[in-house]
Amino acid sequence: ADRNVAKIRIEDGEMRKRLPNAIIIGVKKGGTRALLEILKIHPSIRACSSEVHFFDRDENYEQGLEWYRQQMPASLPHQITIEKSPSYFITPEVPERVHRMSKTVKLLVIVRDPTRRAISDYTQSLERKPDNPPFEEMVMDADGKIDEDWSKLEIGRYAKHLARWLKYFPLHQIHFVSGEELIKRPAKEVQLVERFLKLKPFITEDNFFFNESKGFPCFVGKITENGSVKKSHCMGESKGRKHPVVQEDVLERLREFFRPLNGKFYSMVGRNFNWD
Ligand code: A3P
């Protein structure tokens, strides 16, 4: 009998790398890193620290699922493995590829006001290309019209990208996180994620404190990283950057451009994100 008990324990405690049960598929600059960091507070979550880009980069996808599995952290059988690669949401080939791996994988999308998202994306690009023209110039075409094909606007057409995913996955398998709420009421917003992932409620208000100088919530919770335990931490300097001030008339035109697209997205997912 003792031997059986021991055997069960070993099976119970089997640490190994597993394919993800949930993927944060987007959106870029929505707060994907913060969402992942917060979820890592939960003892039933194991997450990849870096973006894997398996489904969106052919050179990775060609390595096959075993390569993908090797990129994952080891986990116990009851734990959920998560990775995040924000470009999955907008890359046309990805939904079918994910579906081929698993028809039941849960999908998380953190969305943010697409106008703010575009400015955030532009602000990030200034780090690599400090000589970029001002935002106002980049968002307009030669005739002074909004350049609707600019990639930083294209990513914000959430309804269009979602429609591609809905060809492969039912809506109830996709959970949408409000990027704004994750900053204002992080505990409440992440509790909705716990429920979606069918996790035992664990994360509470006590896991957050607002850092006035950063202007964002920071996190309290044991996160084991490379064997060391971090008790409280804020996101790094590349998260929560200061944005340039954008001319009010340009902002208004961008909001006009996105308003009908946002409305369509709200009705598709059944939640009003109040961006307009
Ligand atoms: P900004 O830097 O434009 O403010 P991603 O991780 O997908 O690149 O998203 C980055 C965004 O996460 C940041 O954009 C910031 O607004 C948002 N964010 C959400 N919660 C945050 C937090 N607790 N600390 C810092 N940034 C946070």
Coordinates of C-alpha atoms and ligand atoms in Angstrom, one line a residue:
A1 CA 0.0 0.0 0.0
D2 CA 2.8 2.4 0.9
R3 CA 4.4 1.8 -2.5
N4 CA 1.1 2.8 -4.2
V5 CA 0.9 6.0 -2.2
A6 CA 4.4 6.9 -3.2
K7 CA 3.6 6.1 -6.8
I8 CA 0.6 8.4 -6.8
R9 CA 2.6 11.2 -5.2
I10 CA 5.2 10.9 -7.9
E11 CA 2.5 11.0 -10.6
D12 CA 0.8 13.9 -8.8
G13 CA 4.0 15.8 -8.6
E14 CA 5.1 15.2 -12.2
M15 CA 6.9 18.3 -13.3
R16 CA 7.2 18.5 -17.0
K17 CA 6.9 20.9 -19.9
R18 CA 3.4 21.0 -21.4
L19 CA 1.9 22.8 -24.4
P20 CA 0.0 25.9 -23.3
N21 CA -3.7 25.6 -22.2
A22 CA -4.1 29.3 -22.6
I23 CA -2.4 31.9 -24.8
I24 CA -2.4 35.7 -24.5
I25 CA -2.8 36.5 -28.3
G26 CA -2.8 40.3 -28.2
V27 CA -3.0 43.1 -28.5
K28 CA 0.4 44.8 -28.8
K29 CA 0.7 47.7 -26.3
G30 CA -2.6 46.6 -24.7
G31 CA -0.9 45.7 -21.4
T32 CA 0.0 42.1 -22.4
R33 CA 3.1 42.0 -20.2
A34 CA 1.3 43.4 -17.1
L35 CA -1.5 40.8 -17.6
L36 CA 1.1 38.0 -17.7
E37 CA 3.0 39.3 -14.7
I38 CA -0.2 39.5 -12.7
L39 CA -1.4 36.1 -13.6
K40 CA 2.0 34.7 -12.5
I41 CA 1.0 35.6 -9.0
H42 CA -1.5 32.7 -9.1
P43 CA 0.1 29.5 -7.9
S44 CA -1.7 27.5 -10.6
I45 CA -0.2 29.4 -13.4
R46 CA 3.2 28.8 -15.1
A47 CA 4.1 31.2 -17.8
C48 CA 6.8 31.7 -20.4
S49 CA 8.8 34.8 -19.6
S50 CA 9.7 35.7 -23.2
E51 CA 7.5 35.9 -26.3
V52 CA 7.7 32.6 -28.1
H53 CA 6.4 33.7 -31.6
F54 CA 5.7 30.1 -32.6
F55 CA 2.6 30.5 -34.7
D56 CA 3.5 33.8 -36.4
R57 CA 7.0 33.2 -37.5
D58 CA 7.5 30.5 -40.1
E59 CA 11.0 29.7 -39.0
N60 CA 9.7 28.8 -35.5
Y61 CA 6.5 27.2 -36.8
E62 CA 8.5 24.9 -39.0
Q63 CA 10.3 23.6 -35.9
G64 CA 7.1 21.8 -34.9
L65 CA 5.1 21.4 -31.7
E66 CA 7.8 19.6 -29.8
W67 CA 10.0 22.7 -30.2
Y68 CA 7.1 24.8 -29.0
R69 CA 6.6 22.5 -25.9
Q70 CA 10.3 22.8 -25.1
Q71 CA 9.9 26.6 -24.8
M72 CA 7.4 26.2 -22.0
P73 CA 8.2 26.2 -18.3
A74 CA 7.8 22.9 -16.4
S75 CA 4.5 22.6 -14.6
L76 CA 2.5 20.2 -12.4
P77 CA -0.5 18.5 -13.9
H78 CA -3.0 20.8 -12.2
Q79 CA -1.2 24.0 -13.4
I80 CA -2.1 26.0 -16.4
T81 CA 0.7 26.9 -18.9
I82 CA 0.5 30.3 -20.6
E83 CA 2.5 32.1 -23.2
K84 CA 2.0 35.6 -24.7
S85 CA 2.9 36.7 -28.2
P86 CA 0.9 39.9 -29.1
S87 CA 1.3 39.6 -32.8
Y88 CA -0.8 36.4 -32.9
F89 CA -4.0 38.4 -32.8
I90 CA -3.3 40.2 -36.1
T91 CA -1.4 37.6 -38.1
P92 CA -3.7 35.9 -40.6
E93 CA -2.2 32.4 -40.5
V94 CA -2.3 32.1 -36.7
P95 CA -5.9 31.1 -35.9
E96 CA -5.8 28.0 -38.0
R97 CA -2.4 27.0 -36.7
V98 CA -3.5 27.4 -33.1
H99 CA -6.6 25.4 -33.9
R100 CA -4.5 22.6 -35.4
M101 CA -2.6 22.4 -32.1
S102 CA -5.7 22.5 -29.9
K103 CA -9.4 23.0 -30.4
T104 CA -9.9 23.7 -26.7
V105 CA -7.0 26.1 -25.9
K106 CA -8.3 29.3 -24.1
L107 CA -7.5 32.6 -25.7
L108 CA -7.0 35.9 -23.9
V109 CA -7.0 39.3 -25.6
I110 CA -6.2 42.5 -23.7
V111 CA -7.6 45.4 -25.6
R112 CA -7.1 49.2 -25.2
D113 CA -8.5 52.3 -26.8
P114 CA -7.1 51.9 -30.3
T115 CA -6.2 55.7 -30.5
R116 CA -4.2 55.5 -27.3
R117 CA -2.8 52.1 -28.5
A118 CA -1.5 53.7 -31.7
I119 CA 0.2 56.5 -29.8
S120 CA 1.7 54.0 -27.4
D121 CA 3.0 51.9 -30.3
Y122 CA 4.4 55.1 -32.0
T123 CA 6.1 56.1 -28.7
Q124 CA 7.8 52.7 -28.5
S125 CA 9.0 53.0 -32.1
L126 CA 10.8 56.2 -31.2
E127 CA 13.2 54.2 -29.2
R128 CA 14.5 52.4 -32.2
K129 CA 13.9 55.3 -34.6
P130 CA 14.3 58.6 -32.7
D131 CA 14.2 60.5 -36.0
N132 CA 10.7 59.5 -36.9
P133 CA 8.5 62.5 -37.7
P134 CA 5.9 63.5 -35.1
F135 CA 2.8 61.3 -34.7
E136 CA 0.6 63.8 -36.4
E137 CA 2.7 63.6 -39.6
M138 CA 2.9 59.8 -39.6
V139 CA -0.8 59.3 -39.1
M140 CA -1.8 61.5 -42.1
D141 CA -1.3 60.8 -45.8
A142 CA -0.1 63.3 -48.4
D143 CA -3.6 64.8 -48.8
G144 CA -4.0 65.4 -45.0
K145 CA -6.3 62.5 -44.6
I146 CA -5.9 59.8 -41.9
D147 CA -3.7 57.1 -43.4
E148 CA -5.9 54.2 -42.7
D149 CA -3.3 51.7 -43.8
W150 CA -0.7 52.8 -41.3
S151 CA 0.2 49.6 -39.4
K152 CA -0.3 51.4 -36.1
L153 CA -3.9 52.0 -37.0
E154 CA -4.4 48.6 -38.6
I155 CA -3.7 46.8 -35.3
G156 CA -6.6 48.7 -33.8
R157 CA -9.2 47.2 -36.1
Y158 CA -10.1 44.7 -33.4
A159 CA -13.4 43.6 -35.0
K160 CA -11.7 42.7 -38.3
H161 CA -9.0 40.6 -36.6
L162 CA -11.4 39.0 -34.2
A163 CA -13.6 37.9 -37.2
R164 CA -10.6 35.8 -38.4
W165 CA -10.4 34.0 -35.0
L166 CA -14.1 33.3 -34.9
K167 CA -13.8 31.2 -38.0
Y168 CA -11.9 28.7 -35.9
F169 CA -12.9 29.3 -32.2
P170 CA -16.3 30.0 -30.6
L171 CA -16.6 33.3 -28.8
H172 CA -16.9 31.7 -25.4
Q173 CA -13.3 30.4 -25.8
I174 CA -12.0 33.9 -26.0
H175 CA -11.8 36.3 -23.1
F176 CA -11.3 40.0 -23.5
V177 CA -9.5 42.0 -20.8
S178 CA -9.9 45.8 -20.6
G179 CA -6.5 47.3 -20.7
E180 CA -7.9 50.5 -19.0
E181 CA -9.6 48.5 -16.2
L182 CA -6.4 46.4 -15.6
I183 CA -4.8 49.7 -14.6
K184 CA -7.7 51.3 -12.7
R185 CA -9.1 48.2 -11.0
P186 CA -6.6 45.4 -11.6
A187 CA -7.9 42.9 -9.0
K188 CA -11.4 43.1 -10.3
E189 CA -10.3 42.7 -13.9
V190 CA -8.0 39.8 -13.3
Q191 CA -10.7 38.0 -11.2
L192 CA -12.7 37.8 -14.4
V193 CA -9.7 36.1 -16.0
E194 CA -9.4 33.6 -13.1
R195 CA -13.1 32.7 -13.6
F196 CA -12.6 32.3 -17.3
L197 CA -9.6 30.0 -16.8
K198 CA -11.6 28.1 -14.1
L199 CA -8.9 28.9 -11.5
K200 CA -9.5 28.9 -7.8
P201 CA -9.9 32.6 -6.8
F202 CA -6.5 33.7 -5.4
I203 CA -5.6 37.2 -6.6
T204 CA -7.1 40.1 -4.5
E205 CA -6.7 43.8 -3.9
D206 CA -3.9 42.9 -1.5
N207 CA -1.8 41.9 -4.5
F208 CA -1.6 45.5 -5.8
F209 CA -0.5 48.9 -4.6
F210 CA -0.6 52.1 -6.7
N211 CA 2.8 53.6 -7.3
E212 CA 2.2 57.4 -7.5
S213 CA 5.5 58.3 -9.2
K214 CA 5.1 55.6 -11.8
G215 CA 1.4 56.3 -12.2
F216 CA 0.6 52.6 -12.4
P217 CA -0.2 49.7 -10.1
C218 CA 2.6 47.5 -8.9
F219 CA 2.3 44.0 -7.7
V220 CA 2.8 42.1 -4.5
G221 CA 3.0 38.4 -4.6
K222 CA 5.5 35.6 -4.6
I223 CA 6.8 35.1 -8.1
T224 CA 9.5 32.6 -8.4
E225 CA 11.9 33.5 -11.2
N226 CA 15.1 31.6 -11.7
G227 CA 14.8 30.2 -8.2
S228 CA 14.7 33.6 -6.5
V229 CA 11.5 35.0 -4.9
K230 CA 10.4 38.5 -5.8
K231 CA 7.9 39.8 -3.2
S232 CA 6.9 43.1 -4.8
H233 CA 7.7 44.7 -8.1
C234 CA 6.6 47.3 -10.7
M235 CA 6.8 46.9 -14.4
G236 CA 10.1 48.1 -16.0
E237 CA 10.7 51.5 -17.5
S238 CA 9.5 50.4 -21.0
K239 CA 6.0 49.9 -19.6
G240 CA 4.1 53.0 -18.8
R241 CA 6.1 55.5 -21.0
K242 CA 5.2 59.1 -21.2
H243 CA 3.4 59.7 -24.5
P244 CA 3.9 62.8 -26.6
V245 CA 1.0 65.3 -26.6
V246 CA -1.0 64.9 -29.8
Q247 CA -2.9 67.8 -31.4
E248 CA -6.5 67.7 -30.3
D249 CA -8.0 67.9 -33.9
V250 CA -5.9 64.9 -34.9
L251 CA -7.1 62.9 -31.9
E252 CA -10.7 63.8 -32.7
R253 CA -10.3 62.6 -36.3
L254 CA -8.7 59.3 -35.0
R255 CA -11.6 58.8 -32.6
E256 CA -14.0 59.4 -35.5
F257 CA -12.2 56.9 -37.5
F258 CA -12.3 54.2 -34.8
R259 CA -15.8 54.9 -33.4
P260 CA -17.7 52.7 -35.9
L261 CA -15.0 50.0 -35.7
N262 CA -15.2 50.0 -31.9
G263 CA -18.9 49.8 -32.0
K264 CA -18.8 46.7 -34.1
F265 CA -16.2 45.2 -31.8
Y266 CA -18.4 45.9 -28.7
S267 CA -21.4 44.2 -30.2
M268 CA -19.3 41.2 -31.3
V269 CA -17.9 40.6 -27.8
G270 CA -20.9 41.9 -25.8
R271 CA -18.9 44.4 -23.7
N272 CA -18.7 48.1 -24.0
F273 CA -15.1 49.2 -23.4
N274 CA -16.1 52.9 -23.3
W275 CA -13.4 54.3 -25.6
D276 CA -15.7 56.7 -27.3
Ligands
A3P1 P1 2.4 52.6 -22.3 O1 3.8 52.3 -22.1 O2 2.1 53.2 -23.6 O3 1.7 53.3 -21.1 P2 2.4 45.7 -23.6 O4 3.0 45.0 -22.5 O5 1.3 44.9 -24.3 O6 3.5 46.2 -24.5 O7 1.6 47.0 -23.1 C1 2.3 48.1 -22.5 C2 1.2 48.9 -21.8 O8 0.8 48.2 -20.6 C3 1.7 50.2 -21.3 O9 1.6 51.2 -22.3 C4 0.8 50.5 -20.1 O10 -0.2 51.5 -20.4 C5 0.1 49.2 -19.8 N1 0.1 48.8 -18.4 C6 -1.0 48.1 -17.9 N2 -0.7 47.9 -16.6 C7 0.5 48.4 -16.3 C8 1.3 48.4 -15.1 N3 0.8 47.9 -13.9 N4 2.5 49.0 -15.1 C9 2.9 49.6 -16.3 N5 2.2 49.5 -17.5 C10 1.0 48.9 -17.5

